[in-house]
PDB file of C-alpha atoms in Angstrom:
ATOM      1  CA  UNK A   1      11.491   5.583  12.629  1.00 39.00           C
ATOM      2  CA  UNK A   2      11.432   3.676  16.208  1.00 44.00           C
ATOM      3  CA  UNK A   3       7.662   2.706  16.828  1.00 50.00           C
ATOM      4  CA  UNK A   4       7.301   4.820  19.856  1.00 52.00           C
ATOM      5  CA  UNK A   5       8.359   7.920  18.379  1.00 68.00           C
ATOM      6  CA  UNK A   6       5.945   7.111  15.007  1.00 81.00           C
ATOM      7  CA  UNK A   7       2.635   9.171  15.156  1.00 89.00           C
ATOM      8  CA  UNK A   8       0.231   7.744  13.148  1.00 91.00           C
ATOM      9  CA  UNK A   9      -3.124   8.513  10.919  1.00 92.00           C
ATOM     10  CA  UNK A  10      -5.997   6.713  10.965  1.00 94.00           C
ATOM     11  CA  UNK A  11      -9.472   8.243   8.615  1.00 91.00           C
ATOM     12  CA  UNK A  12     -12.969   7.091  10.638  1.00 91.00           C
ATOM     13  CA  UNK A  13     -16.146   8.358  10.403  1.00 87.00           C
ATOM     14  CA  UNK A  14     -15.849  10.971  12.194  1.00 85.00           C
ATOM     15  CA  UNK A  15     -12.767  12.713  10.598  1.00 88.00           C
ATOM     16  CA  UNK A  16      -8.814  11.618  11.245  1.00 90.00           C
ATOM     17  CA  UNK A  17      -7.392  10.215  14.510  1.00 93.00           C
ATOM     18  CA  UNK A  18      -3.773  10.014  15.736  1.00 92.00           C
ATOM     19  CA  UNK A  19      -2.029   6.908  17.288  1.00 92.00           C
ATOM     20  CA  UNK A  20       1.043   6.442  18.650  1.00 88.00           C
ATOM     21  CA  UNK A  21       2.521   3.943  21.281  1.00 88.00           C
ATOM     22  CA  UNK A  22       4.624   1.361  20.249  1.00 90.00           C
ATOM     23  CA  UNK A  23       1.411  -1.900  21.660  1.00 93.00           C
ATOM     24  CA  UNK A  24      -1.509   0.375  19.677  1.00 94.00           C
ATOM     25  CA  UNK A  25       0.860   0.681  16.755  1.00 92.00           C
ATOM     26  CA  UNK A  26       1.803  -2.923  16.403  1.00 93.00           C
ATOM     27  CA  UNK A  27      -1.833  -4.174  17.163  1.00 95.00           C
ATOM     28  CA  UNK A  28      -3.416  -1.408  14.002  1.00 93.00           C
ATOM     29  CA  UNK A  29      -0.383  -2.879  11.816  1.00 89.00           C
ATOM     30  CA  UNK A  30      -1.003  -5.838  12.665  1.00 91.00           C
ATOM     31  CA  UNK A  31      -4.657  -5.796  11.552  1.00 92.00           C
ATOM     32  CA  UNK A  32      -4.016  -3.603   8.533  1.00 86.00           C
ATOM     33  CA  UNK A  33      -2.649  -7.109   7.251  1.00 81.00           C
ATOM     34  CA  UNK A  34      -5.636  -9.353   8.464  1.00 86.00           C
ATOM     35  CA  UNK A  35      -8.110  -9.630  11.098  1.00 91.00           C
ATOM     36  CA  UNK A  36      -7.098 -11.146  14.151  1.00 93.00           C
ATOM     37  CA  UNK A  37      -8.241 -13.410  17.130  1.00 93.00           C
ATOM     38  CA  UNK A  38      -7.284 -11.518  20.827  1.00 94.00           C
ATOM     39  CA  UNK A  39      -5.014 -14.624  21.493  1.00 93.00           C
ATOM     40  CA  UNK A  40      -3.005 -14.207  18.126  1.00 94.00           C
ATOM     41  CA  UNK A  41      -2.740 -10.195  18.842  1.00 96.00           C
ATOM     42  CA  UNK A  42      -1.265 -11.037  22.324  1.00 95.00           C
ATOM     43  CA  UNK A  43       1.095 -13.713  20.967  1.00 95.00           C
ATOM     44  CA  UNK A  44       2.417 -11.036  18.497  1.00 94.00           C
ATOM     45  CA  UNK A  45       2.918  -8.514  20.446  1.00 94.00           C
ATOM     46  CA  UNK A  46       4.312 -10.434  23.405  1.00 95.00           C
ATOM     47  CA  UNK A  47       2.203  -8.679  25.845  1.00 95.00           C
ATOM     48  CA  UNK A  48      -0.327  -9.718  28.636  1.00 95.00           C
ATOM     49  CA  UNK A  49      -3.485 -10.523  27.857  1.00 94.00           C
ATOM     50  CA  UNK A  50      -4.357  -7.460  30.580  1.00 95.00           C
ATOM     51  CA  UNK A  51      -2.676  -5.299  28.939  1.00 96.00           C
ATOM     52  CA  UNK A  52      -3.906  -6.569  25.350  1.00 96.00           C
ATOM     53  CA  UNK A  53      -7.083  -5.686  26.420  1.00 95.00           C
ATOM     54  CA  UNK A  54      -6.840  -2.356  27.608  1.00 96.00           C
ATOM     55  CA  UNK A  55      -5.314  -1.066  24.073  1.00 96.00           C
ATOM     56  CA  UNK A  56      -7.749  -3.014  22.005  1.00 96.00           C
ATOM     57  CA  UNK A  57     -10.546  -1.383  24.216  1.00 95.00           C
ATOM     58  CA  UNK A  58      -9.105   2.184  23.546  1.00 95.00           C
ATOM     59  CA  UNK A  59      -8.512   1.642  20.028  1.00 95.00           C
ATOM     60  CA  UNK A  60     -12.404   0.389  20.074  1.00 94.00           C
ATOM     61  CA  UNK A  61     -13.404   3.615  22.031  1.00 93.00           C
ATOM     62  CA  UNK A  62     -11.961   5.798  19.238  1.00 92.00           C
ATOM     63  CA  UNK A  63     -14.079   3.761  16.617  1.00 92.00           C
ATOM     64  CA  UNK A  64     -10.897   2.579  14.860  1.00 95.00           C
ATOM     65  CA  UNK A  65     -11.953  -0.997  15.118  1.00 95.00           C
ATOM     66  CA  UNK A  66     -14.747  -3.360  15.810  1.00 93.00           C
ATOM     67  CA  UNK A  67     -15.220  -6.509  18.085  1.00 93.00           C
ATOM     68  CA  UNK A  68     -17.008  -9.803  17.313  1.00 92.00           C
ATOM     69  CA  UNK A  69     -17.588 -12.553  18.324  1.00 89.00           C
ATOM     70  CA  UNK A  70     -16.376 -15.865  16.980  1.00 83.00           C
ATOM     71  CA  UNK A  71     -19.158 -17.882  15.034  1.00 82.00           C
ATOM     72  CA  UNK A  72     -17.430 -20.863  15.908  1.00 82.00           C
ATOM     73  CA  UNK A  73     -16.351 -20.898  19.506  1.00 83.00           C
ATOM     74  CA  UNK A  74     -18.259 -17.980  20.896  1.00 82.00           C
ATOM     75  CA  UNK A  75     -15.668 -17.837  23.557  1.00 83.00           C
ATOM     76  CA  UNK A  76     -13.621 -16.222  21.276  1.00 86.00           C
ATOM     77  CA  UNK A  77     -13.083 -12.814  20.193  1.00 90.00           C
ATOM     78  CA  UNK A  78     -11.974 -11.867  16.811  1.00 93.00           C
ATOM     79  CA  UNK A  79     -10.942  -8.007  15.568  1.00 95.00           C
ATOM     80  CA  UNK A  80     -10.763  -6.073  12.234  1.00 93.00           C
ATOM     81  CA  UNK A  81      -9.815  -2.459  11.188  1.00 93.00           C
ATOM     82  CA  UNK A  82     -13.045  -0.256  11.082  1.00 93.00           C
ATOM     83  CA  UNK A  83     -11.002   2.572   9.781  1.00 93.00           C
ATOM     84  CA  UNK A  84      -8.538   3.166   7.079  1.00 89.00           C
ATOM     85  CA  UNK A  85      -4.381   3.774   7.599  1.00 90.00           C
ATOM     86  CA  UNK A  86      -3.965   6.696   5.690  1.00 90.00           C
ATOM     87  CA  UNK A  87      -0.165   7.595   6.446  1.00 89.00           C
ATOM     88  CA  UNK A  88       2.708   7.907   9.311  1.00 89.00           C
ATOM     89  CA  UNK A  89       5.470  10.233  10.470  1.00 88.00           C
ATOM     90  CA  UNK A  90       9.202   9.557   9.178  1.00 84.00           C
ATOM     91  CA  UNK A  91      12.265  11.017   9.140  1.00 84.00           C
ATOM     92  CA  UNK A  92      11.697  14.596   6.714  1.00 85.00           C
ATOM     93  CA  UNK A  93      13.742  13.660   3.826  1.00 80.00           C
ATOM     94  CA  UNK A  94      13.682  17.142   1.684  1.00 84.00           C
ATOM     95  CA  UNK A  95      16.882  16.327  -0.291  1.00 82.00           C
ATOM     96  CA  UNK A  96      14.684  14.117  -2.911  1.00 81.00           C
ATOM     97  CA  UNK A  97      12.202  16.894  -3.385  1.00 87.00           C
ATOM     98  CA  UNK A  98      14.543  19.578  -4.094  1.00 88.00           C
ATOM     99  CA  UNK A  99      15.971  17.258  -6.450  1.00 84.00           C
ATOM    100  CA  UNK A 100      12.837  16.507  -8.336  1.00 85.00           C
ATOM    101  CA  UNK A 101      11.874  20.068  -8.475  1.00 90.00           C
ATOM    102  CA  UNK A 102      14.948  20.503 -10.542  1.00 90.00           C
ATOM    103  CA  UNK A 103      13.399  18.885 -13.225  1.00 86.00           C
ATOM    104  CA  UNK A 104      10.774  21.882 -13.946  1.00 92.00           C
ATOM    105  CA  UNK A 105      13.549  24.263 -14.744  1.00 91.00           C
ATOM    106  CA  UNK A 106      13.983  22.198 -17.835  1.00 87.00           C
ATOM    107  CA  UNK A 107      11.560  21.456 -20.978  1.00 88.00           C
ATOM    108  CA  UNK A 108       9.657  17.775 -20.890  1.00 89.00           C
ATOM    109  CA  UNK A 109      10.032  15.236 -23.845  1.00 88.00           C
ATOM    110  CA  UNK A 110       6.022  15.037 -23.905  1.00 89.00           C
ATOM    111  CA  UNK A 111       3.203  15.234 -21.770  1.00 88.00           C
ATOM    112  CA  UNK A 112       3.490  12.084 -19.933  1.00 86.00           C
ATOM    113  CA  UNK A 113       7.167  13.036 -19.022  1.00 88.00           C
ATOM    114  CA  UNK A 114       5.854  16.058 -17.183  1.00 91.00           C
ATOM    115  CA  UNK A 115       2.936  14.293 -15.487  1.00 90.00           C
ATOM    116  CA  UNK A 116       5.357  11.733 -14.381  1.00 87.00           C
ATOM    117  CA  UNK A 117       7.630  14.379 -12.605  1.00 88.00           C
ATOM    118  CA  UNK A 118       4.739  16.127 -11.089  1.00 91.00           C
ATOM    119  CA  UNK A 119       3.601  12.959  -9.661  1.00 88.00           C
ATOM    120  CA  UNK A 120       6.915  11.644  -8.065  1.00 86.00           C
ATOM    121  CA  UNK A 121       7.094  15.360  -7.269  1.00 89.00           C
ATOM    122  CA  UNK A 122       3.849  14.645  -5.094  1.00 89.00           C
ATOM    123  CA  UNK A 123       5.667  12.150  -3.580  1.00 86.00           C
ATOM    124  CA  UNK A 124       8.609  13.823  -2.638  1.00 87.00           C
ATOM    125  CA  UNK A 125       6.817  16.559  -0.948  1.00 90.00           C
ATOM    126  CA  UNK A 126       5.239  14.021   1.596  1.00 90.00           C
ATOM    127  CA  UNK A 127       8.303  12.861   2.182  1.00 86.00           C
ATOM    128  CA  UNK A 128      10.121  16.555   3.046  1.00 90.00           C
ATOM    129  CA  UNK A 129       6.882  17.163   5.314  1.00 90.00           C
ATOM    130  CA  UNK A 130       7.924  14.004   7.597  1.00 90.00           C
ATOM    131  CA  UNK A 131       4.847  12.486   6.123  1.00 89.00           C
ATOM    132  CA  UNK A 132       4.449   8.596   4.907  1.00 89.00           C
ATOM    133  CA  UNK A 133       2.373   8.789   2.724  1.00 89.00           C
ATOM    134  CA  UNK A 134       1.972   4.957   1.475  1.00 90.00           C
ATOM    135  CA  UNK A 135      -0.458   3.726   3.113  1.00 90.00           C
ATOM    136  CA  UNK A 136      -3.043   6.022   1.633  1.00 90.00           C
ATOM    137  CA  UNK A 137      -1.713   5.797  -1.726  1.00 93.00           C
ATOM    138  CA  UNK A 138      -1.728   2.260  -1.888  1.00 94.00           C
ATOM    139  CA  UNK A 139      -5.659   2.217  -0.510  1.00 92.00           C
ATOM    140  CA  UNK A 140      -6.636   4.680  -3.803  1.00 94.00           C
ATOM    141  CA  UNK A 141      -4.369   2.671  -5.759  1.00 96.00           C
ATOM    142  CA  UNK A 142      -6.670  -0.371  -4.347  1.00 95.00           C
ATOM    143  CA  UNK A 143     -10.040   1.424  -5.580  1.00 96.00           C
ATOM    144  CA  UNK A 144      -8.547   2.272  -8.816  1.00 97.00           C
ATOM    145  CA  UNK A 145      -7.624  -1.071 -10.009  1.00 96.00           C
ATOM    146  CA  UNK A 146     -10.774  -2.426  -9.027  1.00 96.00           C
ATOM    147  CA  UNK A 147     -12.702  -0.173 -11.277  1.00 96.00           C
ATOM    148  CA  UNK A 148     -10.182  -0.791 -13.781  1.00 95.00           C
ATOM    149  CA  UNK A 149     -10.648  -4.258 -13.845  1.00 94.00           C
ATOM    150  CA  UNK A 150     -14.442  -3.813 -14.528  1.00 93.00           C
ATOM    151  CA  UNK A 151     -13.122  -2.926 -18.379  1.00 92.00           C
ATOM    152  CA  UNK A 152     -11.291  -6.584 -18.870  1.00 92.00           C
ATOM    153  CA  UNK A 153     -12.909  -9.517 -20.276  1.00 87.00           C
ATOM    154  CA  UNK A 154     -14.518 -11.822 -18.625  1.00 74.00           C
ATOM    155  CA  UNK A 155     -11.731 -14.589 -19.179  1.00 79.00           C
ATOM    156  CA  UNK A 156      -9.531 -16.705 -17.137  1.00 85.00           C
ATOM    157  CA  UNK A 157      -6.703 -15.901 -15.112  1.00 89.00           C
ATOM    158  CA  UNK A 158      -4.262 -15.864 -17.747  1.00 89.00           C
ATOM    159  CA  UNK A 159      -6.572 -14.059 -19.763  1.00 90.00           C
ATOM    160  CA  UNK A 160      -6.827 -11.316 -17.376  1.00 91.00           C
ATOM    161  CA  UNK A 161      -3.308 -10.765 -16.916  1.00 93.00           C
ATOM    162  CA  UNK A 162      -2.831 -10.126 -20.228  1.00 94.00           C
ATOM    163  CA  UNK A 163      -5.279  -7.470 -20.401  1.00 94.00           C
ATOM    164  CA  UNK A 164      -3.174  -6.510 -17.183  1.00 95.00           C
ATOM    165  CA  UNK A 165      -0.282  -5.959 -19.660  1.00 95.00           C
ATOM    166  CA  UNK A 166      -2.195  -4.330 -22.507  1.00 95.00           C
ATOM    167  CA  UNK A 167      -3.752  -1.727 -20.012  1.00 96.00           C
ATOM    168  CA  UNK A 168      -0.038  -0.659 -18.727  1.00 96.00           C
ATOM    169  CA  UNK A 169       1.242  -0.212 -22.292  1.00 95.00           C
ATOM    170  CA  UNK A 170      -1.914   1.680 -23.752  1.00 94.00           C
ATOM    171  CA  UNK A 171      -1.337   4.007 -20.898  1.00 93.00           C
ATOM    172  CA  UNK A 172       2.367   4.221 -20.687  1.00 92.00           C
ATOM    173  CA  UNK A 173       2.178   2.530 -17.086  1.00 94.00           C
ATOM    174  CA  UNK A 174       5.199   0.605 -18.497  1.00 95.00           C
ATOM    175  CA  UNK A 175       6.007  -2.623 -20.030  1.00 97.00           C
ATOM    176  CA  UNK A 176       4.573  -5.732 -17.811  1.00 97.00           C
ATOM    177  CA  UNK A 177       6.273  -8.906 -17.975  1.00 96.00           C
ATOM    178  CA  UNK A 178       4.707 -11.733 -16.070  1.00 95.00           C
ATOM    179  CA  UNK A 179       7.539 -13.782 -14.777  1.00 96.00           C
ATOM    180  CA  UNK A 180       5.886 -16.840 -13.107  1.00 95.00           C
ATOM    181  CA  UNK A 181       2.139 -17.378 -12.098  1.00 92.00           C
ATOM    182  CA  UNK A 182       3.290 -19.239  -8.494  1.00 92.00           C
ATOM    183  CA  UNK A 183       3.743 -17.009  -6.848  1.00 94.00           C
ATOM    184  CA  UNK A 184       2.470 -14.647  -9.292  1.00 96.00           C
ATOM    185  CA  UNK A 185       5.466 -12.308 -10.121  1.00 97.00           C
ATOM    186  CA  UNK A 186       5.050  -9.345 -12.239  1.00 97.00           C
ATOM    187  CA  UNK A 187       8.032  -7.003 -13.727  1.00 98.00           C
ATOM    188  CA  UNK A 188       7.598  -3.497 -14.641  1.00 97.00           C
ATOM    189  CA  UNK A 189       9.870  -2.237 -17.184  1.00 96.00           C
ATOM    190  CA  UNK A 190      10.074   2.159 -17.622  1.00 94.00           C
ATOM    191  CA  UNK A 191       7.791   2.070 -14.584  1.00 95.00           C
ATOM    192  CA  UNK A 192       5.344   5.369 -14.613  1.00 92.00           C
ATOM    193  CA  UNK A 193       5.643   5.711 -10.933  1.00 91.00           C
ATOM    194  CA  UNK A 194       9.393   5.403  -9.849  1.00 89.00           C
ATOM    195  CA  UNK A 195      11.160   6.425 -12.929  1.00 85.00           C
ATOM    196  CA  UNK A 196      11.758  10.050 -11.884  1.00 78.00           C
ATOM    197  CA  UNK A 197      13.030   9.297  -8.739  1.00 80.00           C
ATOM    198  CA  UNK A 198      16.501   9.175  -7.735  1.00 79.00           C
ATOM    199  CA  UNK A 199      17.916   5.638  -5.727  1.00 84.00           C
ATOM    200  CA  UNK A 200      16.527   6.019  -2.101  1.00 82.00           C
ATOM    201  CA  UNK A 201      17.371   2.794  -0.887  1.00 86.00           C
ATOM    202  CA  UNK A 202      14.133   1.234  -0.796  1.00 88.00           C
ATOM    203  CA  UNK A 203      10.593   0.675  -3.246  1.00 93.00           C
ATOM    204  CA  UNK A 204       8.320   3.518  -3.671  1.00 92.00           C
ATOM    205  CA  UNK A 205       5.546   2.150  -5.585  1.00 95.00           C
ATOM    206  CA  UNK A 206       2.625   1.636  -3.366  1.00 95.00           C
ATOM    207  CA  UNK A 207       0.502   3.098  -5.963  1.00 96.00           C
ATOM    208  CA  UNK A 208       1.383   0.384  -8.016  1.00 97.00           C
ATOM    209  CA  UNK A 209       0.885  -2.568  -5.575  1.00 97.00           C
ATOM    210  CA  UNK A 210      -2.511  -1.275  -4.589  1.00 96.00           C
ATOM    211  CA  UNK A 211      -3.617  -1.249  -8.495  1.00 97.00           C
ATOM    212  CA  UNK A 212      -2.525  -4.951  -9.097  1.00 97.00           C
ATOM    213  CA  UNK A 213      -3.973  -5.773  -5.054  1.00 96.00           C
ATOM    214  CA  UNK A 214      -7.138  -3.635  -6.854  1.00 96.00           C
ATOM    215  CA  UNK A 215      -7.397  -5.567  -9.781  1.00 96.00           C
ATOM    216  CA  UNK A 216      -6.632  -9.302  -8.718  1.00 95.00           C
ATOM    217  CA  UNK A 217      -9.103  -9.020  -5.548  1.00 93.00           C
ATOM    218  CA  UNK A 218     -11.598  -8.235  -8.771  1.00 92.00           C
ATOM    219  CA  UNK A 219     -10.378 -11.139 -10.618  1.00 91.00           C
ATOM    220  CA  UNK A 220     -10.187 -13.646  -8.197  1.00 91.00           C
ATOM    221  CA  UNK A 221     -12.986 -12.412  -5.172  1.00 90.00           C
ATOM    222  CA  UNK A 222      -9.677 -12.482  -3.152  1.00 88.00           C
ATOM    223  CA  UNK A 223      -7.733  -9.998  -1.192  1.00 85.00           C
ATOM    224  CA  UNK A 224      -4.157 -10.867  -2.447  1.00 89.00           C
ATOM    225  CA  UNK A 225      -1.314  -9.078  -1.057  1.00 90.00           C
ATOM    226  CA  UNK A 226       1.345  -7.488  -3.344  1.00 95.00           C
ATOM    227  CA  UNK A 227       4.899  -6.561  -2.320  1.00 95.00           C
ATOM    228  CA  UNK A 228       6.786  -4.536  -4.445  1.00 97.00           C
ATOM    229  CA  UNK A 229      10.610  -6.210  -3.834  1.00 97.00           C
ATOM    230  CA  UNK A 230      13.255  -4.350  -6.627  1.00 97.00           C
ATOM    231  CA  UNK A 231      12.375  -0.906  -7.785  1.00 96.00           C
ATOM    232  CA  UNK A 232      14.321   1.459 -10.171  1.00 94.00           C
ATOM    233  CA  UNK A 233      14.640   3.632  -6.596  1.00 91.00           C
ATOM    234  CA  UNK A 234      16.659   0.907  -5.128  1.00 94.00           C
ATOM    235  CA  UNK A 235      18.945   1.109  -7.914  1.00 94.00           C
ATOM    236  CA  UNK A 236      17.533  -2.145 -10.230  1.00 95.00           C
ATOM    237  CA  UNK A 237      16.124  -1.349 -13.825  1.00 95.00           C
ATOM    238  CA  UNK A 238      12.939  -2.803 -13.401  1.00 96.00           C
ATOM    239  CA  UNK A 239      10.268  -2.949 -10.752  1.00 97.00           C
ATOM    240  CA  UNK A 240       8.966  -6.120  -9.228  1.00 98.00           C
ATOM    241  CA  UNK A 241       6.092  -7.038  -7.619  1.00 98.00           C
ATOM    242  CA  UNK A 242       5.331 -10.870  -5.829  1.00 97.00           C
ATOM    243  CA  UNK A 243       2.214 -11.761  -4.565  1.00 95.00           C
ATOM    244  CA  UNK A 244       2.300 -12.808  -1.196  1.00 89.00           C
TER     245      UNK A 244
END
């Protein structure tokens, strides 16, 4: 969807807040990533520094994200997301749900089968409702992992992503397969998440990059950033996932 006609959801405090406008939009998606100084938001967005600072000011008016100053060089100013991006508007795309509803009018091999299709049936939904919902899902995915890194041995990296790949078998996430360590490159065979879902042209698993982002950030003390890149919903027979 073109940024200016994308309405988006922010969760504060105080409850949800809306956004749209292409500048507010780029400067929250920008800062979703990172934090950022004023100068690199207004060499990103390619707009005056005047009219930098009147969106930053608005966005910091509606408590969606806070102002410091830089330790440094005090001239400086230096911004970070004080609220979290829970989802966007899109396109309604129905013709995936009706299709995974389809699957209830038949009998499931076994009870993960059927929790599988109600999940990418959850999914769907969003989807039909004009709703995008990744952003949250990756966040819970996030919080997930790191509890579920609590349970692994305290070993080394290696170590670690073993367990990674004993944890997604003993729960029928799917079959892990680390391909390299730099950059660190997971596969996912008979991936829980995607499986169900018919080729849509792009990845789907955000649930699945938050829960490795989750789990590494508990690992290493590091927020790593995990991009899903082939997905069995853009046609491949694995997923993969790179860390950026």
């Amino acid at each position: 969807m073109n940024a200016t006609n994308r309405t988006a959801l922010f969760a504060t405090n105080n409850g949800f807040i809306a956004i749209n406008g292409a500048v507010k939009l780029q400067i929250m998606d920008l800062l979703d990533k990172r934090p950022c100084t004023f100068d690199e938001i207004v060499q990103t967005t390619g707009k005056a520094k005047s009219t930098v600072s009147v969106h930053l000011n608005d966005l910091k008016k509606a408590n969606l994200l806070r102002e410091s100053v830089d330790t440094l060089d005090r001239r400086k100013k230096n911004y970070n997301l004080s609220s979290k991006y829970v989802a966007c508007s899109q396109k309604p795309l129905d013709t995936h749900y009706y299709h995974s509803l389809e699957n209830f009018s038949s009998t499931f091999s076994s009870e993960t089968d059927f929790f599988q299709n109600v999940f990418c049936a959850f999914k769907a939904g969003f989807e039909a409702q004009g709703i995008d919902h990744n952003p949250i899902v990756k966040h819970i995915g996030s919080d997930i992992g790191t509890q579920i890194a609590n349970t692994f041995e305290q070993g080394d990296f290696l170590d670690s992503l073993e367990e990674v790949r004993s944890f997604w078998k003993c729960y029928k996430l799917g079959k892990v397969q680390i391909e390299d360590t730099d950059p660190l490159t997971i596969k996912v065979k008979d991936c829980f998440e995607c499986m169900s879902m018919p080729v849509l042209g792009h990845p789907i698993c955000s649930f699945d990059e938050g829960m490795l982002e989750g789990i590494l950030y508990k690992i290493t003390g590091e927020r790593p950033s995990i991009k899903e890149t082939e997905c069995y919903a853009t046609g491949d027979n694995h997923c993969l996932f790179i860390k950026l």
